[in-house]
Tab-separated table of C-alpha atoms in Angstrom:
chain	number	residue	atom	x	y	z
H	1156	MET	CA	0.047	18.093	-21.446
H	1157	ARG	CA	1.326	14.535	-22.131
H	1158	ALA	CA	2.063	14.359	-18.500
H	1159	ASN	CA	-1.667	15.328	-17.759
H	1160	VAL	CA	-2.953	13.042	-20.172
H	1161	ALA	CA	-0.410	10.094	-18.747
H	1162	MET	CA	-1.862	11.032	-15.193
H	1163	PHE	CA	-5.573	10.428	-16.426
H	1164	LEU	CA	-4.794	7.441	-17.574
H	1165	ALA	CA	-2.917	6.189	-14.505
H	1166	GLY	CA	-5.926	7.052	-12.598
H	1167	VAL	CA	-8.081	5.168	-14.692
H	1168	LEU	CA	-5.890	2.071	-14.462
H	1169	PHE	CA	-5.197	2.369	-10.889
H	1170	ALA	CA	-9.218	2.611	-10.280
H	1171	VAL	CA	-9.862	-0.603	-12.698
H	1172	GLY	CA	-6.941	-2.313	-10.335
H	1173	LEU	CA	-8.789	-1.512	-7.035
H	1174	ALA	CA	-12.058	-2.783	-8.595
H	1175	VAL	CA	-10.495	-6.198	-9.751
H	1176	ALA	CA	-8.909	-6.434	-6.457
H	1177	GLY	CA	-11.813	-5.811	-4.716
H	1178	MET	CA	-10.571	-2.970	-2.694
H	1179	THR	CA	-13.384	-0.991	-3.541
H	1180	GLN	CA	-16.110	-3.258	-1.703
H	1181	PRO	CA	-16.129	-2.161	2.192
H	1182	ASP	CA	-17.079	-5.709	3.025
H	1183	LYS	CA	-13.546	-6.997	1.710
H	1184	ILE	CA	-11.715	-4.563	3.338
H	1185	MET	CA	-13.592	-5.170	6.830
H	1186	GLY	CA	-13.018	-8.977	6.181
H	1187	PHE	CA	-9.049	-8.348	5.616
H	1188	LEU	CA	-9.259	-6.313	9.073
H	1189	ASP	CA	-11.362	-8.730	11.070
H	1190	VAL	CA	-8.209	-11.010	11.802
H	1191	PHE	CA	-9.836	-12.585	14.960
H	1192	GLY	CA	-13.072	-13.477	13.130
H	1193	ALA	CA	-13.916	-14.658	9.855
H	1194	TRP	CA	-10.457	-13.300	8.392
H	1195	ASP	CA	-10.450	-12.778	4.655
H	1196	PRO	CA	-6.804	-12.748	3.946
H	1197	SER	CA	-7.141	-11.863	0.095
H	1198	LEU	CA	-5.751	-8.053	0.667
H	1199	LEU	CA	-2.314	-9.465	1.228
H	1200	PHE	CA	-2.278	-10.937	-2.044
H	1201	VAL	CA	-3.265	-7.252	-3.189
H	1202	MET	CA	-0.546	-5.444	-1.432
H	1203	GLY	CA	1.781	-8.246	-2.306
H	1204	GLY	CA	1.406	-7.743	-6.222
H	1205	ALA	CA	1.427	-4.407	-5.993
H	1206	VAL	CA	4.855	-3.974	-3.650
H	1207	VAL	CA	6.819	-6.735	-5.462
H	1208	LEU	CA	6.019	-5.410	-9.017
H	1209	ASN	CA	7.013	-1.672	-7.964
H	1210	PHE	CA	9.838	-3.152	-5.840
H	1211	PHE	CA	11.371	-4.092	-9.110
H	1212	LEU	CA	9.836	-1.456	-11.653
H	1213	PHE	CA	11.044	1.464	-9.150
H	1214	ARG	CA	14.254	0.581	-9.307
H	1215	TRP	CA	14.536	0.277	-13.149
H	1216	ILE	CA	12.520	3.395	-13.767
H	1217	LEU	CA	14.714	5.609	-11.179
H	1218	ARG	CA	17.939	4.764	-12.914
H	1219	ARG	CA	16.514	7.009	-15.318
H	1220	PRO	CA	18.151	10.827	-15.181
H	1221	ASN	CA	14.491	12.122	-15.333
H	1222	PRO	CA	10.852	10.852	-16.129
H	1223	LEU	CA	9.719	10.865	-19.539
H	1224	PHE	CA	7.174	13.958	-19.406
H	1225	ALA	CA	8.729	15.949	-16.407
H	1226	SER	CA	12.006	17.399	-15.790
H	1227	THR	CA	12.658	15.532	-12.111
H	1228	PHE	CA	11.535	12.734	-10.248
H	1229	HIS	CA	9.617	13.678	-6.857
H	1230	VAL	CA	10.453	11.060	-4.280
H	1231	PRO	CA	9.815	11.436	-0.848
H	1232	THR	CA	13.171	11.847	1.025
H	1233	LEU	CA	12.097	11.950	4.540
H	1234	ARG	CA	13.458	8.901	6.890
H	1235	HIS	CA	12.925	9.619	10.396
H	1236	LEU	CA	9.960	8.453	12.641
H	1237	ASP	CA	7.880	10.911	14.683
H	1238	ALA	CA	4.563	11.303	16.607
H	1239	ARG	CA	2.680	12.853	13.752
H	1240	LEU	CA	3.267	9.781	11.588
H	1241	ILE	CA	2.298	7.308	14.042
H	1242	GLY	CA	-0.591	9.119	15.276
H	1243	GLY	CA	-1.541	10.016	11.909
H	1244	ALA	CA	-1.741	6.611	10.602
H	1245	ALA	CA	-3.176	5.236	13.754
H	1246	LEU	CA	-6.240	7.771	13.158
H	1247	PHE	CA	-6.329	6.878	9.842
H	1248	GLY	CA	-6.675	3.076	10.322
H	1249	ALA	CA	-9.539	3.654	12.874
H	1250	GLY	CA	-11.463	5.460	10.027
H	1251	TRP	CA	-10.266	2.603	7.559
H	1252	GLY	CA	-11.579	0.256	9.925
H	1253	LEU	CA	-15.056	2.202	10.695
H	1254	ALA	CA	-16.004	2.417	6.840
H	1255	GLY	CA	-14.238	0.157	4.980
H	1256	TYR	CA	-12.867	2.796	2.558
H	1257	CYS	CA	-9.385	4.120	2.199
H	1258	PRO	CA	-8.917	7.501	-0.154
H	1259	GLY	CA	-8.546	5.463	-3.372
H	1260	PRO	CA	-11.657	3.095	-3.347
H	1261	GLY	CA	-13.776	6.303	-1.811
H	1262	VAL	CA	-12.890	8.325	-4.764
H	1263	ALA	CA	-13.156	5.921	-7.366
H	1264	SER	CA	-16.638	4.583	-5.604
H	1265	LEU	CA	-17.827	8.474	-6.538
H	1266	ALA	CA	-18.761	7.026	-9.963
H	1267	THR	CA	-21.427	4.701	-8.206
H	1268	LEU	CA	-22.985	7.942	-7.202
H	1269	SER	CA	-24.037	6.528	-4.169
H	1270	THR	CA	-25.222	8.309	-1.123
H	1271	GLU	CA	-22.577	6.476	1.013
H	1272	SER	CA	-19.693	7.368	-1.117
H	1273	PHE	CA	-20.686	11.075	-0.992
H	1274	LEU	CA	-21.012	11.172	2.539
H	1275	PHE	CA	-17.533	9.498	2.957
H	1276	VAL	CA	-15.441	11.268	0.464
H	1277	GLY	CA	-17.101	14.800	1.708
H	1278	ALA	CA	-16.364	14.286	5.177
H	1279	MET	CA	-12.940	13.148	4.167
H	1280	LEU	CA	-12.160	16.443	2.334
H	1281	VAL	CA	-13.179	18.276	5.314
H	1282	GLY	CA	-10.761	16.052	7.327
H	1283	ILE	CA	-8.101	17.197	4.772
H	1284	LEU	CA	-8.927	20.813	4.828
H	1285	GLY	CA	-9.068	20.641	8.603
H	1286	HIS	CA	-5.471	19.325	8.702
H	1287	ALA	CA	-4.331	21.762	6.225
H	1288	GLY	CA	-5.618	24.738	8.546
H	1289	LEU	CA	-4.645	23.657	11.474
H	1290	LYS	CA	-1.054	23.354	9.855
H	1291	ARG	CA	-1.284	26.924	8.889
H	1292	ILE	CA	-2.801	28.309	12.226
H	1293	THR	CA	0.391	26.082	14.112
H	1294	ALA	CA	2.727	27.865	11.652
H	1295	ALA	CA	1.761	31.177	11.986
H	1296	SER	CA	1.845	31.360	15.631
N	969	MET	CA	-11.068	-19.496	1.372
N	970	ASP	CA	-12.455	-19.098	-2.366
N	971	TRP	CA	-10.130	-18.143	-5.475
N	972	THR	CA	-10.445	-14.503	-4.775
N	973	TRP	CA	-6.610	-14.645	-4.163
N	974	LEU	CA	-6.053	-14.599	-7.756
N	975	SER	CA	-8.215	-11.728	-8.655
N	976	ALA	CA	-6.494	-9.910	-5.747
N	977	THR	CA	-3.103	-10.465	-6.946
N	978	LEU	CA	-4.143	-9.408	-10.555
N	979	GLY	CA	-5.827	-6.136	-8.998
N	980	GLY	CA	-2.459	-5.702	-7.037
N	981	LEU	CA	-0.411	-6.132	-10.332
N	982	LEU	CA	-2.832	-3.646	-11.949
N	983	ILE	CA	-2.222	-0.907	-8.931
N	984	GLY	CA	1.427	-1.418	-9.169
N	985	LEU	CA	1.725	-1.019	-12.796
N	986	ALA	CA	-0.270	2.514	-12.477
N	987	ALA	CA	1.941	3.697	-9.747
N	988	SER	CA	5.118	2.751	-11.890
N	989	PHE	CA	3.466	4.466	-14.989
N	990	MET	CA	3.386	7.311	-12.909
N	991	LEU	CA	7.043	7.534	-11.451
N	992	LEU	CA	7.830	6.752	-15.228
N	993	SER	CA	5.848	9.344	-16.963
N	994	ALA	CA	5.643	12.057	-14.525
N	995	GLY	CA	8.175	11.171	-11.759
N	996	ARG	CA	5.461	11.513	-9.158
N	997	ILE	CA	4.453	9.082	-6.466
N	998	ALA	CA	0.760	7.722	-6.671
N	999	GLY	CA	0.094	8.720	-2.954
N	1000	ILE	CA	-3.908	9.175	-3.528
N	1001	SER	CA	-4.135	11.093	-0.049
N	1002	GLY	CA	-1.920	13.799	-0.833
N	1003	ILE	CA	-2.996	13.835	-4.586
N	1004	VAL	CA	-6.536	14.647	-3.461
N	1005	GLU	CA	-5.405	17.307	-1.148
N	1006	GLY	CA	-3.371	19.018	-4.117
N	1007	ALA	CA	-6.389	18.664	-6.265
N	1008	ILE	CA	-8.369	20.880	-3.923
N	1009	LEU	CA	-5.936	23.088	-2.603
N	1010	GLY	CA	-3.492	23.306	-4.990
N	1011	LYS	CA	-2.691	26.162	-7.869
N	1012	VAL	CA	-2.241	25.690	-11.230
N	1013	ALA	CA	1.256	23.835	-10.995
N	1014	ALA	CA	-1.440	21.116	-9.351
N	1015	ALA	CA	-2.987	20.329	-12.785
N	1016	TRP	CA	-1.907	16.900	-12.798
N	1017	GLN	CA	-3.503	15.978	-9.593
N	1018	ARG	CA	-6.814	16.920	-11.091
N	1019	TRP	CA	-6.515	15.126	-13.994
N	1020	PHE	CA	-5.374	11.781	-11.873
N	1021	VAL	CA	-8.432	12.185	-9.470
N	1022	GLY	CA	-10.712	12.669	-12.698
N	1023	GLY	CA	-8.995	9.332	-13.876
N	1024	LEU	CA	-9.794	7.595	-10.783
N	1025	VAL	CA	-13.549	8.501	-10.944
N	1026	ALA	CA	-13.720	7.640	-14.875
N	1027	GLY	CA	-11.831	4.448	-13.845
N	1028	GLY	CA	-14.448	3.772	-11.263
N	1029	ALA	CA	-17.052	4.168	-14.023
N	1030	VAL	CA	-15.251	1.826	-16.299
N	1031	ALA	CA	-15.310	-0.955	-13.693
N	1032	LEU	CA	-18.852	-0.298	-12.611
N	1033	TRP	CA	-20.002	-0.806	-16.440
N	1034	LEU	CA	-17.816	-3.760	-16.591
N	1035	ALA	CA	-18.732	-5.322	-13.305
N	1036	PRO	CA	-21.706	-3.799	-11.531
N	1037	GLY	CA	-20.856	-6.015	-8.724
N	1038	ALA	CA	-17.581	-4.392	-8.191
N	1039	PHE	CA	-18.679	-2.048	-5.748
N	1040	ALA	CA	-20.926	-4.158	-3.885
N	1041	SER	CA	-21.641	-3.508	0.037
N	1042	SER	CA	-23.800	-4.944	2.263
N	1043	SER	CA	-22.334	-2.665	4.828
N	1044	THR	CA	-24.670	-1.491	7.478
N	1045	VAL	CA	-22.608	1.384	8.549
N	1046	PRO	CA	-24.919	4.049	9.578
N	1047	GLY	CA	-24.115	7.471	8.008
N	1048	PRO	CA	-23.157	9.377	10.966
N	1049	VAL	CA	-20.381	6.515	11.126
N	1050	LEU	CA	-19.474	7.005	7.695
N	1051	VAL	CA	-19.090	10.780	8.043
N	1052	VAL	CA	-16.826	10.085	11.298
N	1053	ALA	CA	-14.714	7.524	9.624
N	1054	GLY	CA	-14.071	9.807	6.544
N	1055	LEU	CA	-13.013	12.817	8.936
N	1056	LEU	CA	-10.444	10.317	10.491
N	1057	VAL	CA	-9.156	9.180	7.193
N	1058	GLY	CA	-8.868	12.701	5.720
N	1059	PHE	CA	-7.229	13.825	8.418
N	1060	GLY	CA	-5.512	10.989	9.595
N	1061	THR	CA	-3.716	10.400	6.287
N	1062	ARG	CA	-2.449	13.997	5.837
N	1063	LEU	CA	-1.040	13.978	9.433
N	1064	GLY	CA	0.578	10.862	8.736
N	1065	SER	CA	1.652	11.761	5.457
N	1066	GLY	CA	0.055	8.896	3.393
N	1067	CYS	CA	-2.391	6.297	2.998
N	1068	THR	CA	-2.674	2.738	1.483
N	1069	SER	CA	-1.073	3.682	-1.880
N	1070	GLY	CA	1.693	6.238	-0.670
N	1071	HIS	CA	2.844	4.414	2.366
N	1072	GLY	CA	1.659	0.819	1.415
N	1073	VAL	CA	2.094	0.341	-2.527
N	1074	CYS	CA	4.708	3.207	-3.204
N	1075	GLY	CA	6.711	3.440	0.180
N	1076	ILE	CA	7.483	-0.060	0.931
N	1077	PRO	CA	8.970	-1.108	-2.163
N	1078	ARG	CA	11.207	1.742	-1.636
N	1079	LEU	CA	12.103	0.254	1.592
N	1080	SER	CA	10.914	3.734	3.230
N	1081	PRO	CA	11.344	3.084	7.409
N	1082	ARG	CA	8.749	5.796	7.916
N	1083	SER	CA	6.212	3.841	5.016
N	1084	LEU	CA	6.848	0.661	6.791
N	1085	VAL	CA	5.973	1.670	10.130
N	1086	ALA	CA	2.632	3.698	8.929
N	1087	THR	CA	1.764	0.519	6.967
N	1088	GLY	CA	1.972	-1.615	10.125
N	1089	THR	CA	0.210	1.215	12.474
N	1090	PHE	CA	-2.599	1.748	10.302
N	1091	ILE	CA	-3.360	-1.738	9.407
N	1092	SER	CA	-3.259	-2.706	13.504
N	1093	SER	CA	-5.327	0.338	14.246
N	1094	GLY	CA	-7.525	-0.798	11.597
N	1095	MET	CA	-7.604	-4.543	13.032
N	1096	ALA	CA	-8.108	-3.123	16.334
N	1097	THR	CA	-11.212	-0.857	15.415
N	1098	VAL	CA	-12.820	-3.562	13.532
N	1099	THR	CA	-12.489	-6.088	16.321
N	1100	PHE	CA	-13.917	-3.425	18.776
N	1101	VAL	CA	-17.116	-2.736	16.463
N	1102	ARG	CA	-17.765	-6.509	16.288
N	1103	VAL	CA	-17.142	-7.145	19.820
N	1104	CYS	CA	-19.350	-4.424	20.997
N	1105	GLY	CA	-22.026	-5.238	18.615
N	1106	CYS	CA	-22.071	-1.174	18.054
N	1107	TRP	CA	-24.392	-1.101	14.721
N	1108	SER	CA	-24.706	-4.559	13.234
């Protein structure tokens, strides 16, 4: 239960961070991606702030034998590159550039109850389910 | 350039803090696309993912209440394009095992080669897409 409450609070903090950073404004995302136009580099500072802080905090946290409210750490261990990783990232980037939303800001913007956010997140869920379905079919064959 | 780099850095630090808090408290990586998948497909063991998604929406509401302009959009993206974008983001992030948060915010600090390549790929692909849409004047 304590872990779940912590996850809820982490979600709140994450969304507030996204809003402060400007990640919840699709125009700003498009401005960052418009590198050959009126480029807005401020998202580099968002990524920079988060990456530098986590570079130090993650190392410090992972020195512990276990997390505060769980028995083990769940950290990805895969290191090899493959076509699915690169193809998936390329498709994701295309969608990100079309709408200016990545998954976090999309979900957080549901709070506005806007048609745009529901259209985007609804389609995103269909995409996630589509991938899960395809994976099940290819695994079975 | 205005002074948005200051709020951008502050926001980035808050995002990083939230991700580190997740790792410290529950031992989990803050990868939003994977968490959303777990929240809709997961079983009882995936309760934490639903709590996180609930917090994300609640945090959005808090931000909207404190700063109504936080979600401002003058975007002219038509509805069908938003749907195509959502499908690509949903499918692509699962095929590529992560998005801006999992690969960018959490993978790069771990110096994961997969996350470094994925982040470079989705930023390049996003830049190519935005440039193409602007040059062709598709719906602006």
